[in-house]
CSV table of C-alpha atoms in Angstrom, one decimal:
chain,number,residue,atom,x,y,z
A,258,UNK,CA,61.8,148.5,90.4
A,259,UNK,CA,63.1,149.4,93.8
A,260,UNK,CA,66.9,148.8,94.0
A,261,UNK,CA,69.4,148.7,96.9
A,262,UNK,CA,73.0,149.2,95.7
A,263,UNK,CA,76.0,147.6,97.4
A,264,UNK,CA,79.2,148.9,96.0
A,265,UNK,CA,82.6,150.5,96.6
A,266,UNK,CA,85.3,152.3,94.6
A,267,UNK,CA,84.9,153.4,91.0
A,268,UNK,CA,83.2,150.1,90.0
A,269,UNK,CA,80.5,150.7,92.7
A,270,UNK,CA,80.2,154.4,91.7
A,271,UNK,CA,79.8,153.6,88.0
A,272,UNK,CA,77.2,151.0,88.8
A,273,UNK,CA,75.3,153.4,91.0
A,274,UNK,CA,75.4,156.0,88.3
A,275,UNK,CA,74.0,153.5,85.8
A,276,UNK,CA,71.1,152.8,88.2
A,277,UNK,CA,70.5,156.5,88.7
A,278,UNK,CA,70.4,157.0,85.0
A,279,UNK,CA,67.9,154.1,84.6
A,280,UNK,CA,64.1,154.2,85.0
A,281,UNK,CA,64.4,152.3,88.3
A,282,UNK,CA,64.5,153.8,91.8
A,283,UNK,CA,67.6,153.5,94.0
A,284,UNK,CA,66.2,153.4,97.6
A,285,UNK,CA,69.4,152.8,99.5
A,286,UNK,CA,73.1,152.8,98.7
A,287,UNK,CA,75.4,150.7,101.0
A,288,UNK,CA,79.1,151.2,100.7
A,289,UNK,CA,82.4,150.8,102.7
A,290,UNK,CA,84.1,153.7,104.4
A,291,UNK,CA,87.1,155.1,102.4
A,292,UNK,CA,90.3,153.1,102.9
A,293,UNK,CA,94.0,153.7,102.5
A,294,UNK,CA,94.8,150.0,101.9
A,295,UNK,CA,96.8,149.7,98.7
A,296,UNK,CA,94.3,148.1,96.3
A,297,UNK,CA,91.2,149.8,97.9
A,298,UNK,CA,92.8,153.2,97.5
A,299,UNK,CA,93.1,152.6,93.7
A,300,UNK,CA,90.1,153.6,91.6
A,301,UNK,CA,88.7,155.2,94.8
A,302,UNK,CA,85.8,157.3,93.3
A,303,UNK,CA,83.2,157.7,96.1
A,304,UNK,CA,79.9,155.9,96.1
A,305,UNK,CA,78.8,157.8,99.2
A,306,UNK,CA,79.4,161.2,97.5
A,307,UNK,CA,77.4,160.3,94.4
A,308,UNK,CA,74.5,158.9,96.4
A,309,UNK,CA,74.3,162.0,98.6
A,310,UNK,CA,74.4,164.3,95.6
A,311,UNK,CA,71.2,162.5,94.4
A,312,UNK,CA,69.5,162.4,97.7
A,313,UNK,CA,69.8,158.6,98.1
A,314,UNK,CA,70.0,157.3,101.7
A,315,UNK,CA,73.5,156.0,102.4
A,316,UNK,CA,74.7,153.3,104.8
A,317,UNK,CA,78.4,153.1,105.6
A,318,UNK,CA,79.6,149.7,106.9
A,319,UNK,CA,82.5,147.3,106.6
A,320,UNK,CA,80.3,144.3,106.5
A,321,UNK,CA,76.7,143.2,106.0
A,322,UNK,CA,75.8,143.0,109.7
A,323,UNK,CA,72.4,142.8,111.4
A,324,UNK,CA,71.9,146.6,111.2
A,325,UNK,CA,72.6,146.5,107.5
A,326,UNK,CA,70.2,143.7,106.9
A,327,UNK,CA,67.5,145.6,108.9
A,328,UNK,CA,68.0,148.7,106.8
A,329,UNK,CA,67.7,146.7,103.6
A,330,UNK,CA,64.5,145.1,104.8
A,331,UNK,CA,63.0,148.5,105.6
A,332,UNK,CA,63.9,149.7,102.1
A,333,UNK,CA,61.8,146.8,100.5
A,334,UNK,CA,63.9,146.4,97.4
A,335,UNK,CA,62.8,144.3,94.4
A,336,UNK,CA,66.4,143.5,93.7
A,337,UNK,CA,69.9,144.2,95.2
A,338,UNK,CA,72.7,145.1,92.8
A,339,UNK,CA,76.3,144.5,93.9
A,340,UNK,CA,79.6,145.6,92.4
A,341,UNK,CA,82.9,145.7,94.3
A,342,UNK,CA,81.8,144.7,97.7
A,343,UNK,CA,84.6,143.3,99.8
A,344,UNK,CA,83.0,141.2,102.5
A,345,UNK,CA,80.7,138.2,102.7
A,346,UNK,CA,76.9,138.6,102.3
A,347,UNK,CA,74.7,136.1,104.2
A,348,UNK,CA,71.8,134.3,102.4
A,349,UNK,CA,69.4,136.2,104.7
A,350,UNK,CA,70.4,139.3,102.8
A,351,UNK,CA,71.0,138.2,99.2
A,352,UNK,CA,67.8,136.1,99.1
A,353,UNK,CA,65.7,138.9,100.6
A,354,UNK,CA,64.4,140.7,97.5
A,355,UNK,CA,61.8,139.0,95.2
A,356,UNK,CA,64.4,139.0,92.4
A,357,UNK,CA,67.3,138.1,94.6
A,358,UNK,CA,70.7,139.8,94.3
A,359,UNK,CA,72.7,140.5,91.1
A,360,UNK,CA,76.5,140.7,91.3
A,361,UNK,CA,78.6,142.3,88.7
A,362,UNK,CA,82.0,140.7,88.3
A,363,UNK,CA,84.7,141.9,85.8
A,364,UNK,CA,85.6,138.6,84.2
A,365,UNK,CA,84.0,136.0,82.0
A,366,UNK,CA,82.8,133.6,84.6
A,367,UNK,CA,83.5,130.8,85.6
A,368,UNK,CA,87.0,131.9,84.7
A,369,UNK,CA,88.8,134.4,87.1
A,370,UNK,CA,86.6,134.3,90.1
A,371,UNK,CA,88.0,136.1,93.1
A,372,UNK,CA,90.1,139.2,93.1
A,373,UNK,CA,91.8,141.6,90.6
A,374,UNK,CA,90.4,139.4,87.7
A,375,UNK,CA,91.3,141.9,84.9
A,376,UNK,CA,95.0,142.0,86.0
A,377,UNK,CA,95.2,138.2,86.4
A,378,UNK,CA,93.5,137.7,83.0
A,379,UNK,CA,96.2,139.8,81.3
A,380,UNK,CA,99.0,138.3,83.3
A,381,UNK,CA,97.9,134.8,82.4
A,382,UNK,CA,97.7,135.4,78.7
A,383,UNK,CA,93.9,135.1,78.3
A,384,UNK,CA,92.7,136.2,74.9
A,385,UNK,CA,89.7,138.1,76.3
A,386,UNK,CA,88.0,139.4,79.4
A,387,UNK,CA,84.7,141.0,80.2
A,388,UNK,CA,81.8,141.5,82.6
A,389,UNK,CA,79.4,139.0,84.0
A,390,UNK,CA,76.1,139.8,85.7
A,391,UNK,CA,75.1,136.8,87.8
A,392,UNK,CA,72.9,135.7,90.6
A,393,UNK,CA,74.6,135.7,94.0
A,394,UNK,CA,74.7,132.4,95.8
A,395,UNK,CA,76.6,130.8,98.7
A,396,UNK,CA,80.0,130.9,97.1
A,397,UNK,CA,82.1,133.6,95.6
A,398,UNK,CA,81.2,134.5,92.0
A,399,UNK,CA,79.6,131.1,91.3
A,400,UNK,CA,75.9,131.9,90.8
A,401,UNK,CA,73.8,131.5,87.6
A,402,UNK,CA,74.7,133.9,84.8
A,403,UNK,CA,72.2,136.3,83.3
A,404,UNK,CA,74.4,138.6,81.1
A,405,UNK,CA,77.9,138.5,79.8
A,406,UNK,CA,79.8,141.0,77.7
A,407,UNK,CA,83.3,140.3,76.4
A,408,UNK,CA,86.3,142.4,75.1
A,409,UNK,CA,89.5,141.2,73.4
A,410,UNK,CA,92.9,141.6,75.2
A,411,UNK,CA,95.1,143.3,72.6
A,412,UNK,CA,98.8,142.7,72.3
A,413,UNK,CA,99.9,146.0,73.8
A,414,UNK,CA,97.0,146.5,76.3
A,415,UNK,CA,97.9,147.6,79.8
A,416,UNK,CA,96.0,146.6,82.9
A,417,UNK,CA,94.8,150.1,83.4
A,418,UNK,CA,93.4,150.3,79.8
A,419,UNK,CA,91.6,147.0,80.3
A,420,UNK,CA,90.1,148.0,83.6
A,421,UNK,CA,88.8,151.2,82.1
A,422,UNK,CA,87.3,149.4,79.1
A,423,UNK,CA,85.7,146.9,81.3
A,424,UNK,CA,84.0,149.6,83.4
A,425,UNK,CA,82.4,151.0,80.2
A,426,UNK,CA,80.5,147.7,79.9
A,427,UNK,CA,78.6,148.3,83.2
A,428,UNK,CA,75.7,150.4,82.0
A,429,UNK,CA,74.7,148.3,79.0
A,430,UNK,CA,75.0,145.0,80.8
A,431,UNK,CA,73.1,146.2,83.9
A,432,UNK,CA,70.3,147.7,81.7
A,433,UNK,CA,70.0,144.3,79.9
A,434,UNK,CA,69.9,142.4,83.1
A,435,UNK,CA,67.3,144.6,84.9
A,436,UNK,CA,65.1,144.7,81.8
A,437,UNK,CA,65.1,140.9,81.6
A,438,UNK,CA,64.1,140.7,85.3
A,439,UNK,CA,61.3,143.2,85.0
A,440,UNK,CA,60.0,141.7,81.8
A,441,UNK,CA,60.1,138.1,83.1
A,442,UNK,CA,62.4,137.0,80.3
A,443,UNK,CA,65.6,136.3,82.3
A,444,UNK,CA,67.5,133.3,81.0
A,445,UNK,CA,69.7,132.0,83.8
A,446,UNK,CA,72.7,129.9,82.8
A,447,UNK,CA,74.3,127.7,85.5
A,448,UNK,CA,78.1,128.0,85.7
A,449,UNK,CA,80.2,124.9,85.0
A,450,UNK,CA,81.9,124.6,88.4
A,451,UNK,CA,84.6,122.3,86.9
A,452,UNK,CA,85.8,125.1,84.7
A,453,UNK,CA,86.0,127.6,87.6
A,454,UNK,CA,89.4,129.3,88.3
A,455,UNK,CA,89.9,131.3,91.4
A,456,UNK,CA,92.6,134.0,91.9
A,457,UNK,CA,93.6,135.4,95.3
A,458,UNK,CA,93.9,139.0,96.5
A,459,UNK,CA,97.1,140.7,95.2
A,460,UNK,CA,99.8,141.9,97.6
A,461,UNK,CA,103.2,143.4,97.3
A,462,UNK,CA,104.7,139.9,96.8
A,463,UNK,CA,102.6,139.5,93.7
A,464,UNK,CA,104.3,142.4,92.0
A,465,UNK,CA,107.8,140.9,92.2
A,466,UNK,CA,108.9,139.5,88.8
A,467,UNK,CA,109.8,135.9,88.6
A,468,UNK,CA,112.6,135.4,86.2
A,469,UNK,CA,111.8,131.7,85.7
A,470,UNK,CA,108.9,132.9,83.5
A,471,UNK,CA,109.4,133.4,79.8
A,472,UNK,CA,110.1,136.9,78.4
A,473,UNK,CA,106.7,136.9,76.8
A,474,UNK,CA,105.0,136.3,80.2
A,475,UNK,CA,107.2,138.9,81.9
A,476,UNK,CA,106.5,141.6,79.3
A,477,UNK,CA,102.8,141.0,79.8
A,478,UNK,CA,103.3,141.1,83.5
A,479,UNK,CA,104.9,144.6,83.3
A,480,UNK,CA,102.0,145.8,81.1
A,481,UNK,CA,99.5,144.5,83.6
A,482,UNK,CA,101.0,146.4,86.5
A,483,UNK,CA,100.5,149.8,85.0
A,484,UNK,CA,99.8,153.0,87.0
A,485,UNK,CA,98.0,153.4,89.3
A,486,UNK,CA,98.7,149.8,90.3
A,487,UNK,CA,101.8,148.9,92.2
A,488,UNK,CA,104.5,148.4,89.5
A,489,UNK,CA,106.5,145.2,88.8
A,490,UNK,CA,109.7,145.2,90.8
A,491,UNK,CA,113.0,143.4,91.3
A,492,UNK,CA,116.3,144.2,93.0
A,493,UNK,CA,119.4,145.4,91.4
A,494,UNK,CA,122.7,145.8,93.2
A,495,UNK,CA,120.8,145.7,96.5
A,496,UNK,CA,118.2,148.3,95.5
A,497,UNK,CA,114.6,147.8,94.8
A,498,UNK,CA,113.7,149.0,91.4
A,499,UNK,CA,110.3,149.3,89.6
A,500,UNK,CA,110.2,148.1,86.0
A,501,UNK,CA,108.0,150.5,84.1
A,502,UNK,CA,108.4,149.3,80.5
A,503,UNK,CA,109.9,146.3,78.8
A,504,UNK,CA,110.0,144.4,75.5
A,505,UNK,CA,110.7,140.9,74.4
A,506,UNK,CA,114.2,140.7,72.9
A,507,UNK,CA,114.9,139.9,69.2
A,508,UNK,CA,117.9,137.8,70.1
A,509,UNK,CA,118.1,134.9,72.5
A,510,UNK,CA,120.1,135.1,75.7
A,511,UNK,CA,121.7,132.3,77.7
A,512,UNK,CA,123.6,132.0,80.9
A,513,UNK,CA,122.4,132.6,84.4
A,514,UNK,CA,118.9,133.8,85.1
A,515,UNK,CA,118.8,137.4,86.2
A,516,UNK,CA,122.0,138.5,84.4
A,517,UNK,CA,121.6,141.9,82.8
A,518,UNK,CA,123.5,143.2,79.8
A,519,UNK,CA,122.9,146.4,77.8
A,520,UNK,CA,121.6,145.2,74.4
A,521,UNK,CA,118.7,146.1,72.1
A,522,UNK,CA,118.2,149.5,73.6
A,523,UNK,CA,117.8,148.5,77.2
A,524,UNK,CA,118.9,146.1,79.9
A,525,UNK,CA,118.4,142.6,78.4
A,526,UNK,CA,117.8,140.1,81.2
A,527,UNK,CA,118.4,136.3,81.0
A,528,UNK,CA,115.1,134.6,81.9
A,529,UNK,CA,112.9,131.6,81.3
A,530,UNK,CA,113.4,127.8,81.7
A,531,UNK,CA,116.7,126.0,81.2
A,532,UNK,CA,118.6,129.2,80.4
A,533,UNK,CA,122.0,127.6,79.9
A,534,UNK,CA,120.8,126.3,76.5
A,535,UNK,CA,120.5,129.8,75.1
A,536,UNK,CA,117.1,129.2,73.6
A,537,UNK,CA,115.1,131.9,75.4
A,538,UNK,CA,114.3,135.4,74.4
A,539,UNK,CA,115.4,137.9,77.0
A,540,UNK,CA,113.3,140.6,78.7
A,541,UNK,CA,114.6,144.0,77.6
A,542,UNK,CA,113.9,146.5,80.3
A,543,UNK,CA,113.6,150.0,78.7
A,544,UNK,CA,112.5,152.1,81.7
A,545,UNK,CA,113.0,151.8,85.5
A,546,UNK,CA,112.3,153.8,88.5
A,547,UNK,CA,114.5,153.8,91.6
A,548,UNK,CA,113.4,154.1,95.2
A,549,UNK,CA,113.9,157.9,95.2
A,550,UNK,CA,111.3,158.2,92.5
A,551,UNK,CA,113.7,159.0,89.7
A,552,UNK,CA,113.1,157.3,86.3
A,553,UNK,CA,115.9,156.1,84.1
A,554,UNK,CA,116.2,154.5,80.7
A,555,UNK,CA,117.2,150.9,80.8
A,556,UNK,CA,120.2,151.5,78.6
A,557,UNK,CA,121.6,154.1,80.9
A,558,UNK,CA,120.7,152.4,84.2
A,559,UNK,CA,122.2,148.9,83.6
A,560,UNK,CA,125.6,150.0,82.2
A,561,UNK,CA,127.4,148.3,85.1
A,562,UNK,CA,125.9,144.9,84.2
A,563,UNK,CA,125.1,142.7,87.2
A,564,UNK,CA,122.0,140.8,88.1
A,565,UNK,CA,118.4,141.2,89.0
A,566,UNK,CA,117.6,139.3,92.2
A,567,UNK,CA,114.6,138.2,94.2
A,568,UNK,CA,116.0,139.8,97.4
A,569,UNK,CA,118.5,142.6,98.1
A,570,UNK,CA,122.1,141.3,97.6
């Protein structure tokens, strides 16, 4: 089959590589220009570079405009394959090929539609995540499902580890989907729209810890925001600090939310609902990084006590 690829960042590059390695012909690669925006600069392996290495025509654009649609028409694809495309695609484009457009989304749809689905899945406490190959339609990540692959979310997994594991699902899932299209055996499964959950784009605000959460949720939050992602942060004695590692306490801690005491090998922070009852585990912060880039153990850093706060105080 003749395929046009729309993709960006490492997800788009791995998808293009899987297409190159297949028996199909990639006739055009459409990608965004490189970007320094925070989340676009993460996992920034180049689709353009890979396409040019293999002699595949490349079109750089921020959006699927009239010129893009015209180029796709000229390429005469049997199917369009999309992974990590940041802007809206009009029906005139995604309905153009005989087999339509396949979108790869790194969640188990209809759960975690939208943005940064792997991070949100880990933060939310989901037991598993995965990859869905579905037909593009008029909404975001809502089209009929062709292929799904799932992986468990382990008790110590980081966001980075899960993203990397999810990317390894791309070649197999894509091969299965394209083979089904070509053989005429595709079994499309409509999504249950009532079960859909949508998660927004992440920004700096979304990395600030919320001490009203339980210690279990906060520990998972710290693991989700592993390098190269912006790290979990809070403020301590007027200074912004990044929380690099943390554990759920053995003991329970009561008092005022945000109070830090050196216990259990780190800075144990009072957190969770109704803290005056003393029924909540604390979040034991074991490693922090200050604004100058210096890392400290929690036990050494929090010796003066004090509080974590939402804003500098």
